[in-house]
């Protein structure tokens, strides 16, 4: 499913969340609450229509994912985003999902966003500062770093939840290594044809991988390749 609704009829964050519930994309009260609390309108560039179910350009050949993809990933990771847990958002872009993760794991948890375009990291920090996750930037339970996300962020590993917001040709080993036993990673994999993969690390460290759905994301690549388009 690439788009559940279009046009500008949905002009409030709450309307967007209600649509996602009606279409069955948001399944839990918790995910609805989080997406109601973090207003997507604070994370899109000026002039964009934030509540349409579509990805939007954010510059640097990057996009903010469509609302139904954000909701799908929050649903898939919900059990691994309990209060006190650790979350890593790779390719954090606008910071929207990073802020949602921070609210889910709370100030006792740890949320890290990693993004390789420094301008997008600054943009995401400004966006988060306007959002309900702002106190967590201040108390240090939420941080965003400029780095090549294919290496993860070893400092706070292992993570209960890892989300990758760009499609990798194959799953980076560093990210598998930084997943906690019992942890889950959601990652789009592929080049032209991509699948959203759910990677679970069992308590004994064994990995199981399943496909959730077909998707289309920008590539997880080098900064130079991305800027060349
Ligand atoms: N979840 C974000 C998705 C942004 S698009 C959002 O909805 O706002 C994917 C992002 O991945 C882009 O911001 C892009 O710059 C970033 N990216 C691509 N390759 C990367 C890499 N190797 N390391 C870090 N970030 C990367």
XYZ file of N, CA and C and ligand atoms in Angstrom:
713
model
N 0.866 -1.204 0.000
C 0.000 0.000 0.000
C 0.888 1.234 0.000
N 0.733 2.082 -0.985
C 1.631 3.234 -1.058
C 1.017 4.500 -0.512
N -0.330 4.600 -0.523
C -0.961 5.816 -0.007
C -2.392 5.496 0.392
N -2.782 5.860 1.609
C -4.143 5.588 2.077
C -5.081 6.765 1.800
N -4.553 7.965 1.802
C -5.392 9.116 1.429
C -4.494 10.193 0.828
N -5.134 11.106 0.067
C -4.354 12.181 -0.556
C -5.123 13.481 -0.373
N -4.674 14.527 -1.024
C -5.379 15.807 -0.952
C -5.193 16.468 0.396
N -5.825 17.599 0.563
C -5.566 18.393 1.763
C -6.735 18.354 2.741
N -7.653 17.356 2.578
C -8.819 17.276 3.461
C -8.390 17.075 4.919
N -7.276 16.361 5.101
C -6.797 16.134 6.462
C -5.826 17.257 6.796
N -6.291 18.194 7.628
C -5.432 19.358 7.876
C -5.057 19.509 9.344
N -5.237 18.408 10.105
C -4.805 18.447 11.503
C -4.113 17.141 11.835
N -3.185 17.206 12.786
C -2.466 15.999 13.178
C -3.437 14.934 13.681
N -4.435 15.359 14.449
C -5.391 14.398 15.015
C -6.177 13.675 13.913
N -6.514 14.431 12.848
C -7.222 13.828 11.717
C -6.362 12.764 11.047
N -5.069 13.031 10.927
C -4.137 12.064 10.345
C -4.108 10.782 11.177
N -4.038 10.954 12.495
C -3.973 9.784 13.382
C -5.283 8.991 13.292
N -6.403 9.695 13.241
C -7.700 9.002 13.137
C -7.786 8.205 11.838
N -7.310 8.789 10.744
C -7.295 8.053 9.470
C -6.448 6.791 9.578
N -5.266 6.922 10.171
C -4.380 5.761 10.294
C -5.023 4.673 11.154
N -5.826 5.073 12.133
C -6.547 4.092 12.954
C -7.644 3.423 12.128
N -8.401 4.261 11.373
C -9.490 3.713 10.558
C -8.988 2.716 9.522
N -7.831 3.001 8.922
C -7.281 2.093 7.918
C -6.567 0.900 8.554
N -6.516 0.862 9.876
C -5.935 -0.295 10.564
C -4.415 -0.267 10.622
N -3.810 0.860 10.255
C -2.337 0.936 10.305
C -1.897 1.138 11.756
N -2.564 2.058 12.444
C -2.343 2.194 13.891
C -3.292 1.206 14.566
N -2.688 0.313 15.357
C -3.485 -0.752 15.974
C -3.600 -0.570 17.478
N -2.659 0.152 18.071
C -2.644 0.214 19.538
C -2.916 1.635 20.026
N -3.457 1.718 21.219
C -3.728 3.007 21.857
C -2.419 3.780 22.038
N -1.344 3.042 22.422
C -0.059 3.690 22.710
C 0.487 4.429 21.475
N 0.479 3.746 20.337
C 1.016 4.367 19.111
C 0.154 5.572 18.720
N -1.171 5.455 18.872
C -2.054 6.592 18.568
C -1.696 7.773 19.474
N -1.524 7.477 20.747
C -1.204 8.534 21.723
C 0.105 9.257 21.361
N 1.113 8.468 21.005
C 2.426 9.043 20.682
C 2.327 9.914 19.422
N 1.622 9.403 18.403
C 1.516 10.170 17.154
C 0.602 11.387 17.315
N -0.290 11.347 18.290
C -1.082 12.548 18.605
C -0.210 13.585 19.316
N 0.697 13.099 20.152
C 1.507 13.997 20.986
C 2.624 14.667 20.192
N 3.224 13.919 19.248
C 4.293 14.506 18.414
C 3.645 14.974 17.105
N 3.487 16.273 16.972
C 2.804 16.837 15.798
C 3.725 16.782 14.575
N 3.324 16.003 13.574
C 4.114 15.874 12.343
C 4.325 17.232 11.664
N 3.378 18.161 11.892
C 3.475 19.494 11.292
C 4.741 20.238 11.702
N 5.329 19.869 12.840
C 6.549 20.547 13.301
C 7.797 20.040 12.587
N 7.653 18.964 11.799
C 8.831 18.285 11.255
C 8.965 18.389 9.738
N 7.983 19.009 9.072
C 8.092 19.135 7.615
C 8.517 20.561 7.267
N 9.192 20.738 6.131
C 9.614 22.087 5.750
C 8.392 23.002 5.582
N 8.591 24.290 5.779
C 7.506 25.269 5.618
C 6.854 25.118 4.260
N 5.535 25.197 4.249
C 4.813 25.154 2.977
C 4.354 23.758 2.591
N 4.927 22.712 3.188
C 4.507 21.339 2.854
C 3.203 21.014 3.570
N 2.471 20.035 3.050
C 1.220 19.601 3.702
C 1.542 18.412 4.598
N 1.647 18.639 5.882
C 2.218 17.600 6.749
C 1.336 16.378 6.964
N 0.006 16.498 6.747
C -0.888 15.423 7.186
C -1.409 14.552 6.048
N -0.875 14.798 4.839
C -1.197 13.944 3.696
C -0.369 12.660 3.813
N -0.930 11.540 3.374
C -0.213 10.265 3.512
C 0.781 10.066 2.378
N 1.857 10.830 2.450
C 2.837 10.783 1.376
C 4.207 11.179 1.933
N 5.286 10.592 1.374
C 6.607 11.097 1.770
C 6.790 12.503 1.209
N 7.650 13.306 1.798
C 7.884 14.660 1.292
C 9.366 14.980 1.250
N 9.753 15.747 0.241
C 11.161 16.120 0.113
C 11.577 17.025 1.267
N 12.750 16.767 1.815
C 13.268 17.614 2.900
C 14.646 18.186 2.531
N 14.999 18.080 1.248
C 16.314 18.559 0.796
C 17.359 17.453 0.900
N 18.524 17.670 0.246
C 19.662 16.752 0.305
C 19.301 15.358 -0.235
N 18.341 15.307 -1.166
C 17.863 14.035 -1.723
C 17.286 13.102 -0.666
N 16.731 13.669 0.373
C 16.106 12.883 1.441
C 14.620 13.221 1.510
N 13.867 12.370 2.168
C 12.428 12.607 2.356
C 12.054 12.297 3.798
N 10.965 12.920 4.266
C 10.325 12.434 5.487
C 9.385 11.324 5.015
N 9.429 10.188 5.693
C 8.588 9.051 5.289
C 7.116 9.398 5.432
N 6.269 8.650 4.717
C 4.816 8.855 4.795
C 4.317 8.484 6.191
N 3.228 9.118 6.635
C 2.673 8.789 7.951
C 2.389 7.296 8.148
N 1.918 6.603 7.089
C 1.614 5.173 7.304
C 2.875 4.345 7.523
N 4.019 4.809 6.986
C 5.269 4.078 7.253
C 5.756 4.335 8.677
N 5.631 5.589 9.127
C 6.006 5.879 10.515
C 5.153 5.042 11.477
N 3.844 4.989 11.191
C 2.939 4.235 12.069
C 3.276 2.744 12.049
N 3.546 2.217 10.844
C 3.883 0.790 10.709
C 5.125 0.459 11.533
N 6.132 1.317 11.450
C 7.383 1.037 12.173
C 7.182 1.159 13.681
N 6.382 2.135 14.106
C 6.102 2.255 15.554
C 5.357 1.015 16.052
N 4.400 0.528 15.256
C 3.667 -0.685 15.669
C 4.613 -1.877 15.774
N 5.488 -2.035 14.765
C 6.392 -3.193 14.758
C 7.373 -3.155 15.927
N 7.697 -1.929 16.387
C 8.727 -1.797 17.431
C 8.143 -1.559 18.824
N 6.819 -1.488 18.921
C 6.193 -1.075 20.181
C 6.704 -1.842 21.410
N 6.792 -3.168 21.293
C 7.214 -3.992 22.449
C 8.666 -3.703 22.835
N 9.435 -3.191 21.884
C 10.852 -2.907 22.133
C 11.106 -1.431 22.418
N 10.018 -0.714 22.656
C 10.124 0.714 22.998
C 9.392 0.976 24.316
N 9.545 0.041 25.247
C 8.916 0.204 26.570
C 9.741 1.212 27.374
N 9.102 1.840 28.382
C 9.847 2.795 29.210
C 11.151 2.191 29.740
N 12.224 2.965 29.625
C 13.529 2.513 30.123
C 14.390 1.821 29.079
N 13.807 1.501 27.914
C 14.580 0.774 26.893
C 15.448 1.724 26.053
N 16.279 1.126 25.184
C 17.204 1.903 24.343
C 16.848 1.774 22.877
N 16.797 2.915 22.197
C 16.389 2.926 20.794
C 17.400 3.675 19.944
N 17.657 3.143 18.739
C 18.550 3.781 17.772
C 17.781 4.008 16.472
N 17.770 5.254 16.001
C 17.099 5.611 14.743
C 18.170 5.993 13.727
N 18.380 5.142 12.736
C 19.445 5.340 11.743
C 18.868 6.059 10.512
N 19.477 7.174 10.130
C 18.933 7.991 9.039
C 17.760 8.773 9.593
N 18.032 9.524 10.659
C 16.938 10.111 11.454
C 16.294 11.315 10.767
N 16.914 11.857 9.711
C 16.264 12.866 8.863
C 15.668 14.020 9.648
N 14.350 14.177 9.547
C 13.646 15.283 10.217
C 13.602 15.143 11.733
N 13.866 13.946 12.239
C 13.804 13.712 13.689
C 12.420 13.299 14.180
N 11.460 13.168 13.256
C 10.084 12.848 13.673
C 10.015 11.528 14.460
N 10.557 10.465 13.853
C 10.443 9.164 14.511
C 11.341 9.093 15.753
N 12.465 9.786 15.691
C 13.364 9.834 16.852
C 12.608 10.416 18.049
N 11.836 11.485 17.798
C 11.049 12.104 18.874
C 9.983 11.134 19.394
N 9.332 10.408 18.476
C 8.329 9.417 18.905
C 8.983 8.338 19.773
N 10.155 7.859 19.352
C 10.856 6.826 20.134
C 11.167 7.354 21.536
N 11.644 8.605 21.595
C 12.036 9.184 22.890
C 10.845 9.226 23.839
N 9.683 9.583 23.303
C 8.497 9.624 24.158
C 8.118 8.229 24.629
N 8.315 7.240 23.773
C 7.951 5.875 24.164
C 8.883 5.327 25.240
N 10.194 5.471 25.074
C 11.118 4.891 26.078
C 11.273 5.809 27.289
N 10.929 7.080 27.114
C 10.911 8.019 28.238
C 12.294 8.443 28.701
N 12.337 9.305 29.713
C 13.621 9.832 30.186
C 14.492 8.788 30.898
N 13.894 7.671 31.332
C 14.721 6.591 31.917
C 15.399 5.777 30.816
N 14.894 5.892 29.603
C 15.483 5.167 28.478
C 16.529 6.019 27.782
N 16.905 5.601 26.575
C 17.924 6.313 25.798
C 17.517 6.272 24.343
N 17.465 7.388 23.705
C 17.142 7.410 22.282
C 18.241 8.142 21.536
N 18.767 7.466 20.516
C 19.842 8.045 19.705
C 19.372 8.124 18.259
N 19.519 9.288 17.653
C 19.316 9.420 16.215
C 20.671 9.593 15.564
N 20.918 8.931 14.430
C 22.149 9.164 13.669
C 21.795 9.477 12.224
N 22.486 10.459 11.687
C 22.168 10.996 10.358
C 23.464 11.565 9.788
N 23.727 11.328 8.469
C 25.037 11.760 7.947
C 25.041 13.160 7.323
N 23.875 13.805 7.175
C 23.853 15.184 6.653
C 23.780 16.155 7.837
N 24.857 16.914 8.092
C 24.870 17.782 9.277
C 23.706 18.777 9.305
N 23.334 19.298 8.116
C 22.221 20.269 8.061
C 20.913 19.623 8.518
N 20.734 18.350 8.190
C 19.503 17.664 8.623
C 19.532 17.402 10.129
N 20.710 17.159 10.657
C 20.806 16.979 12.123
C 20.405 18.282 12.817
N 20.888 19.432 12.312
C 20.495 20.727 12.910
C 18.992 20.941 12.758
N 18.469 20.652 11.555
C 17.025 20.801 11.304
C 16.241 19.932 12.294
N 16.679 18.680 12.480
C 15.929 17.763 13.359
C 15.963 18.252 14.806
N 17.097 18.803 15.210
C 17.182 19.289 16.602
C 16.242 20.480 16.798
N 16.205 21.376 15.803
C 15.253 22.512 15.885
C 13.811 22.013 15.935
N 13.505 20.988 15.137
C 12.139 20.447 15.127
C 11.794 19.828 16.478
N 12.716 19.023 16.994
C 12.445 18.324 18.267
C 12.274 19.345 19.394
N 13.047 20.432 19.305
C 12.946 21.480 20.345
C 11.547 22.093 20.418
N 10.817 22.055 19.293
C 9.453 22.614 19.293
C 8.425 21.571 19.732
N 8.855 20.314 19.876
C 7.905 19.216 20.084
C 7.844 18.795 21.548
N 6.945 17.851 21.802
C 6.767 17.325 23.161
C 7.985 16.539 23.657
N 8.928 16.234 22.755
C 10.134 15.508 23.176
C 11.258 16.463 23.592
N 11.010 17.776 23.522
C 12.064 18.760 23.822
C 12.736 18.538 25.191
N 11.967 18.251 26.266
C 12.630 18.083 27.565
C 13.688 16.975 27.555
N 13.496 15.983 26.679
C 14.440 14.864 26.656
C 15.746 15.208 25.937
N 15.695 16.227 25.063
C 16.955 16.732 24.488
C 17.759 17.386 25.603
N 17.042 18.102 26.461
C 17.674 18.829 27.577
C 18.244 17.885 28.607
N 17.466 16.838 28.988
C 17.938 15.955 30.065
C 18.921 14.903 29.552
N 19.154 14.884 28.242
C 20.189 14.004 27.693
C 19.715 12.597 27.371
N 18.421 12.311 27.546
C 17.946 10.960 27.208
C 17.672 10.828 25.704
N 17.746 11.942 24.980
C 17.593 11.934 23.521
C 18.730 12.741 22.904
N 19.484 12.114 21.988
C 20.523 12.873 21.274
C 20.563 12.467 19.810
N 21.017 13.413 18.983
C 21.150 13.156 17.548
C 22.593 13.475 17.150
N 23.228 12.546 16.442
C 24.628 12.699 16.076
C 24.811 12.645 14.565
N 25.838 13.371 14.091
C 26.230 13.296 12.673
C 27.213 12.146 12.527
N 26.826 11.129 11.776
C 27.742 10.014 11.542
C 27.216 9.155 10.407
N 28.054 8.250 9.912
C 27.583 7.248 8.956
C 26.834 6.175 9.743
N 25.519 6.152 9.561
C 24.667 5.260 10.354
C 24.888 3.788 10.085
N 25.596 3.447 9.009
C 25.861 2.022 8.751
C 26.737 1.430 9.843
N 27.412 2.301 10.594
C 28.244 1.839 11.724
C 27.455 1.845 13.027
N 26.204 2.274 12.996
C 25.401 2.356 14.223
C 25.949 3.419 15.159
N 25.747 3.223 16.452
C 26.301 4.121 17.465
C 26.680 3.254 18.666
N 27.926 2.707 18.619
C 28.320 1.683 19.602
C 28.268 2.165 21.057
N 28.432 3.476 21.266
C 28.538 3.998 22.640
C 27.408 3.524 23.557
N 26.188 3.483 23.053
C 25.057 3.122 23.915
C 24.475 1.753 23.587
N 25.175 0.973 22.766
C 24.719 -0.375 22.425
C 24.820 -1.256 23.680
N 24.042 -2.337 23.767
C 23.095 -2.823 22.770
C 21.727 -2.154 22.882
N 21.011 -2.129 21.761
C 19.704 -1.469 21.674
C 18.565 -2.494 21.664
N 17.477 -2.115 22.331
C 16.255 -2.942 22.288
C 15.557 -2.778 20.945
N 15.660 -1.565 20.375
C 14.983 -1.275 19.102
C 15.941 -0.520 18.199
N 16.041 -0.984 16.944
C 16.785 -0.221 15.932
C 15.847 -0.017 14.744
N 15.736 1.250 14.309
C 14.954 1.560 13.117
C 15.904 2.146 12.089
N 15.792 1.686 10.855
C 16.596 2.257 9.785
C 15.632 2.904 8.782
N 15.852 4.191 8.514
C 14.914 4.965 7.693
C 15.354 5.102 6.258
N 16.346 4.304 5.827
C 16.828 4.331 4.444
C 17.148 2.893 4.055
N 17.024 2.591 2.742
C 17.134 1.192 2.312
C 18.584 0.777 2.104
N 18.978 -0.319 2.757
C 20.336 -0.844 2.656
C 20.356 -1.968 1.634
N 21.450 -2.058 0.822
C 21.537 -3.194 -0.103
C 21.538 -4.518 0.665
N 22.192 -4.525 1.829
C 22.093 -5.667 2.739
C 22.175 -5.153 4.174
N 21.763 -5.991 5.120
C 21.688 -5.515 6.505
C 23.097 -5.315 7.067
N 23.460 -4.096 7.485
C 24.818 -3.882 8.006
C 25.085 -4.719 9.262
N 26.218 -5.430 9.247
C 26.563 -6.308 10.377
C 26.669 -5.521 11.680
N 27.190 -4.276 11.596
C 27.358 -3.475 12.824
C 26.014 -3.284 13.521
N 24.955 -3.156 12.735
C 23.630 -2.941 13.338
C 23.126 -4.226 13.988
N 23.379 -5.366 13.349
C 22.999 -6.652 13.966
C 23.768 -6.822 15.277
N 25.057 -6.482 15.245
C 25.892 -6.633 16.454
C 25.385 -5.748 17.587
N 24.822 -4.579 17.241
C 24.400 -3.634 18.288
C 22.970 -3.870 18.775
N 22.353 -4.943 18.281
C 21.006 -5.303 18.742
C 21.130 -6.168 19.993
N 20.329 -5.858 20.994
C 20.350 -6.614 22.253
C 19.675 -7.977 22.048
N 20.096 -9.036 22.749
C 19.300 -10.270 22.710
C 17.865 -9.923 23.143
N 16.889 -10.349 22.381
C 15.495 -9.944 22.637
C 15.119 -8.673 21.880
N 16.095 -8.086 21.201
C 15.869 -6.820 20.499
C 15.328 -7.023 19.092
N 14.809 -5.960 18.531
C 14.231 -6.012 17.186
C 14.713 -4.824 16.342
N 15.045 -5.130 15.088
C 15.404 -4.073 14.127
C 14.398 -4.102 12.969
N 13.980 -2.913 12.544
C 13.120 -2.783 11.362
C 13.925 -2.020 10.324
N 14.120 -2.644 9.148
C 15.037 -2.070 8.155
C 14.570 -2.377 6.737
N 14.458 -1.345 5.882
C 14.177 -1.629 4.470
C 15.441 -2.148 3.794
N 15.305 -3.232 3.032
C 16.466 -3.853 2.385
C 16.182 -4.020 0.897
N 17.170 -3.620 0.076
C 17.035 -3.792 -1.367
C 17.463 -2.529 -2.080
N 17.499 -2.613 -3.420
C 17.874 -1.432 -4.196
C 16.637 -0.917 -4.936
N 16.328 -1.504 -6.104
C 15.139 -1.024 -6.820
C 13.885 -1.578 -6.144
N 13.873 -2.888 -5.915
C 12.779 -3.495 -5.163
C 13.245 -3.657 -3.729
N 12.443 -3.167 -2.821
C 12.838 -3.200 -1.403
C 11.749 -3.848 -0.564
N 12.199 -4.538 0.485
C 11.282 -5.117 1.471
C 11.598 -4.545 2.825
N 10.547 -4.286 3.601
C 10.753 -3.910 4.993
C 10.964 -5.202 5.776
N 12.161 -5.353 6.346
C 12.508 -6.583 7.069
C 12.399 -6.351 8.572
N 11.945 -7.373 9.258
C 11.892 -7.360 10.717
C 12.928 -8.369 11.194
N 13.949 -7.862 11.882
C 15.070 -8.699 12.323
C 14.970 -8.861 13.840
N 14.760 -10.088 14.290
C 14.684 -10.331 15.737
C 15.926 -11.076 16.193
N 16.509 -10.615 17.303
C 17.622 -11.350 17.929
C 17.048 -12.055 19.147
N 17.076 -13.397 19.111
C 16.529 -14.180 20.230
C 17.406 -14.028 21.459
N 16.897 -14.534 22.591
C 17.655 -14.377 23.842
C 19.000 -15.099 23.783
N 19.113 -16.158 22.923
C 20.415 -16.847 22.790
C 21.268 -16.224 21.683
N 20.819 -15.111 21.114
C 21.628 -14.411 20.110
C 21.330 -14.818 18.677
N 20.489 -15.853 18.487
C 20.168 -16.277 17.111
C 19.297 -15.222 16.437
N 19.505 -15.082 15.115
C 18.806 -14.041 14.354
C 17.699 -14.669 13.507
N 16.519 -14.088 13.534
C 15.492 -14.501 12.566
C 15.009 -13.253 11.825
N 14.758 -13.441 10.531
C 14.411 -12.303 9.671
C 13.141 -12.640 8.894
N 12.172 -11.724 8.925
C 10.991 -11.917 8.080
C 10.682 -10.639 7.306
N 9.891 -10.789 6.248
C 9.516 -9.634 5.429
C 8.137 -9.156 5.839
N 8.014 -7.867 6.102
C 6.722 -7.299 6.485
C 5.926 -6.866 5.248
N 6.578 -6.090 4.377
C 5.856 -5.532 3.216
C 6.861 -4.963 2.209
N 6.403 -4.669 0.996
C 7.288 -3.997 0.028
C 7.254 -2.496 0.292
N 8.387 -1.859 0.098
C 8.491 -0.426 0.410
C 9.365 0.287 -0.615
N 9.387 1.613 -0.533
C 10.302 2.406 -1.359
C 10.902 3.500 -0.494
N 12.182 3.370 -0.189
C 12.894 4.340 0.651
C 14.077 4.898 -0.137
N 14.609 6.035 0.334
C 15.870 6.520 -0.244
C 16.981 5.578 0.241
N 18.103 5.503 -0.513
C 19.135 4.516 -0.149
C 19.940 4.882 1.107
N 20.338 3.866 1.835
C 21.315 4.004 2.914
C 22.668 3.890 2.229
N 23.371 5.002 2.114
C 24.554 5.031 1.254
C 25.566 5.999 1.830
N 26.609 6.339 1.031
C 27.564 7.343 1.509
C 26.950 8.730 1.288
N 27.450 9.688 2.057
C 26.981 11.061 1.921
C 27.214 11.569 0.487
N 28.389 11.253 -0.076
C 28.738 11.731 -1.420
C 27.753 11.179 -2.444
N 27.477 9.874 -2.368
C 26.556 9.251 -3.333
C 25.171 9.871 -3.187
N 24.749 10.120 -1.969
C 23.409 10.697 -1.771
C 23.298 12.105 -2.369
N 24.331 12.923 -2.134
C 24.265 14.317 -2.590
C 24.361 14.403 -4.115
N 25.005 13.396 -4.742
C 25.051 13.368 -6.219
C 23.711 12.944 -6.799
N 22.858 12.323 -5.965
C 21.536 11.881 -6.415
C 21.632 10.572 -7.120
N 12.987 8.663 9.271
C 13.379 9.837 8.559
C 13.795 9.371 7.177
C 14.555 10.341 6.391
S 14.996 9.738 4.770
C 12.209 10.785 8.486
O 11.096 10.292 8.305
O 12.400 11.990 8.606
C 16.410 8.765 5.126
C 17.526 9.490 5.785
O 18.643 8.618 5.845
C 17.979 10.753 5.072
O 17.884 11.820 5.964
C 19.431 10.442 4.694
O 20.248 11.594 4.750
C 19.804 9.399 5.716
N 20.910 8.509 5.370
C 21.132 7.846 4.204
N 22.274 7.126 4.275
C 22.786 7.330 5.525
C 23.955 6.860 6.194
N 24.850 6.041 5.618
N 24.157 7.275 7.473
C 23.288 8.128 8.084
N 22.179 8.612 7.488
C 21.912 8.208 6.227
